[in-house]
């Protein structure tokens, strides 16, 4: 995880990106609190997935783990 869970305090989002045809990556971000601020990257896949669904499934597992960690705080 790139950002410590203890510093999270806003809504999270899961996105799947396809920077090259057939290579899918998931990214978990904390949504910015204001319109002109960038979202904060929390974690991302370190390798591509062959389908959008595979990347989404892996990213969802990461998002669930992050949310579980937040509940334990």
PDB file of C-alpha atoms in Angstrom, residues 11-70:
ATOM      1  CA  UNK A  11     -14.304   8.406   0.347  1.00  0.00           C
ATOM      2  CA  UNK A  12     -12.395   5.774  -1.607  1.00  0.00           C
ATOM      3  CA  UNK A  13     -12.827   4.822  -5.258  1.00  0.00           C
ATOM      4  CA  UNK A  14     -11.699   1.858  -7.347  1.00  0.00           C
ATOM      5  CA  UNK A  15     -10.856   2.454 -10.982  1.00  0.00           C
ATOM      6  CA  UNK A  16      -9.631   0.143 -13.722  1.00  0.00           C
ATOM      7  CA  UNK A  17      -7.408   1.695 -16.360  1.00  0.00           C
ATOM      8  CA  UNK A  18      -6.255   0.338 -19.724  1.00  0.00           C
ATOM      9  CA  UNK A  19      -3.136   2.308 -20.702  1.00  0.00           C
ATOM     10  CA  UNK A  20      -2.317  -0.202 -23.451  1.00  0.00           C
ATOM     11  CA  UNK A  21      -4.721  -2.384 -25.370  1.00  0.00           C
ATOM     12  CA  UNK A  22      -5.435  -5.550 -23.362  1.00  0.00           C
ATOM     13  CA  UNK A  23      -3.446  -4.513 -20.259  1.00  0.00           C
ATOM     14  CA  UNK A  24      -5.637  -3.572 -17.307  1.00  0.00           C
ATOM     15  CA  UNK A  25      -4.514  -2.066 -13.989  1.00  0.00           C
ATOM     16  CA  UNK A  26      -6.575  -1.281 -10.894  1.00  0.00           C
ATOM     17  CA  UNK A  27      -6.081   1.868  -8.802  1.00  0.00           C
ATOM     18  CA  UNK A  28      -7.597   2.716  -5.407  1.00  0.00           C
ATOM     19  CA  UNK A  29      -7.817   6.452  -4.752  1.00  0.00           C
ATOM     20  CA  UNK A  30      -9.113   8.705  -2.022  1.00  0.00           C
ATOM     21  CA  UNK A  31     -11.417  11.207  -3.633  1.00  0.00           C
ATOM     22  CA  UNK A  32     -10.373  14.832  -3.264  1.00  0.00           C
ATOM     23  CA  UNK A  33     -12.398  16.945  -0.913  1.00  0.00           C
ATOM     24  CA  UNK A  34     -12.502  19.894  -3.289  1.00  0.00           C
ATOM     25  CA  UNK A  35     -13.198  20.225  -6.986  1.00  0.00           C
ATOM     26  CA  UNK A  36      -9.760  21.430  -8.113  1.00  0.00           C
ATOM     27  CA  UNK A  37      -7.676  19.114  -5.913  1.00  0.00           C
ATOM     28  CA  UNK A  38      -6.321  15.861  -7.329  1.00  0.00           C
ATOM     29  CA  UNK A  39      -7.409  12.490  -5.971  1.00  0.00           C
ATOM     30  CA  UNK A  40      -4.825  10.740  -3.767  1.00  0.00           C
ATOM     31  CA  UNK A  41      -3.484   7.401  -5.029  1.00  0.00           C
ATOM     32  CA  UNK A  42      -3.757   4.870  -2.191  1.00  0.00           C
ATOM     33  CA  UNK A  43      -2.670   1.677  -3.924  1.00  0.00           C
ATOM     34  CA  UNK A  44      -2.398   0.217  -7.420  1.00  0.00           C
ATOM     35  CA  UNK A  45      -1.651  -3.071  -9.127  1.00  0.00           C
ATOM     36  CA  UNK A  46       2.005  -3.689  -9.815  1.00  0.00           C
ATOM     37  CA  UNK A  47       1.301  -5.841 -12.863  1.00  0.00           C
ATOM     38  CA  UNK A  48      -1.292  -5.860 -15.643  1.00  0.00           C
ATOM     39  CA  UNK A  49      -4.325  -8.123 -15.788  1.00  0.00           C
ATOM     40  CA  UNK A  50      -5.563  -9.664 -19.044  1.00  0.00           C
ATOM     41  CA  UNK A  51      -9.183  -8.520 -18.621  1.00  0.00           C
ATOM     42  CA  UNK A  52     -11.097  -5.637 -17.091  1.00  0.00           C
ATOM     43  CA  UNK A  53     -12.966  -8.106 -14.869  1.00  0.00           C
ATOM     44  CA  UNK A  54      -9.757  -9.668 -13.513  1.00  0.00           C
ATOM     45  CA  UNK A  55      -8.343  -6.258 -12.617  1.00  0.00           C
ATOM     46  CA  UNK A  56     -11.644  -5.217 -11.049  1.00  0.00           C
ATOM     47  CA  UNK A  57     -11.776  -8.373  -8.927  1.00  0.00           C
ATOM     48  CA  UNK A  58      -8.216  -7.903  -7.655  1.00  0.00           C
ATOM     49  CA  UNK A  59      -8.769  -4.210  -6.982  1.00  0.00           C
ATOM     50  CA  UNK A  60     -11.990  -4.943  -5.125  1.00  0.00           C
ATOM     51  CA  UNK A  61     -10.111  -7.350  -2.832  1.00  0.00           C
ATOM     52  CA  UNK A  62      -7.579  -4.607  -2.081  1.00  0.00           C
ATOM     53  CA  UNK A  63     -10.330  -2.079  -1.420  1.00  0.00           C
ATOM     54  CA  UNK A  64     -12.034  -4.491   1.005  1.00  0.00           C
ATOM     55  CA  UNK A  65      -8.733  -4.993   2.856  1.00  0.00           C
ATOM     56  CA  UNK A  66      -8.220  -1.246   3.150  1.00  0.00           C
ATOM     57  CA  UNK A  67     -11.756  -0.753   4.448  1.00  0.00           C
ATOM     58  CA  UNK A  68     -11.285  -3.574   6.967  1.00  0.00           C
ATOM     59  CA  UNK A  69      -8.086  -1.913   8.202  1.00  0.00           C
ATOM     60  CA  UNK A  70      -9.968   1.373   8.614  1.00  0.00           C
TER      61      UNK A  70
END
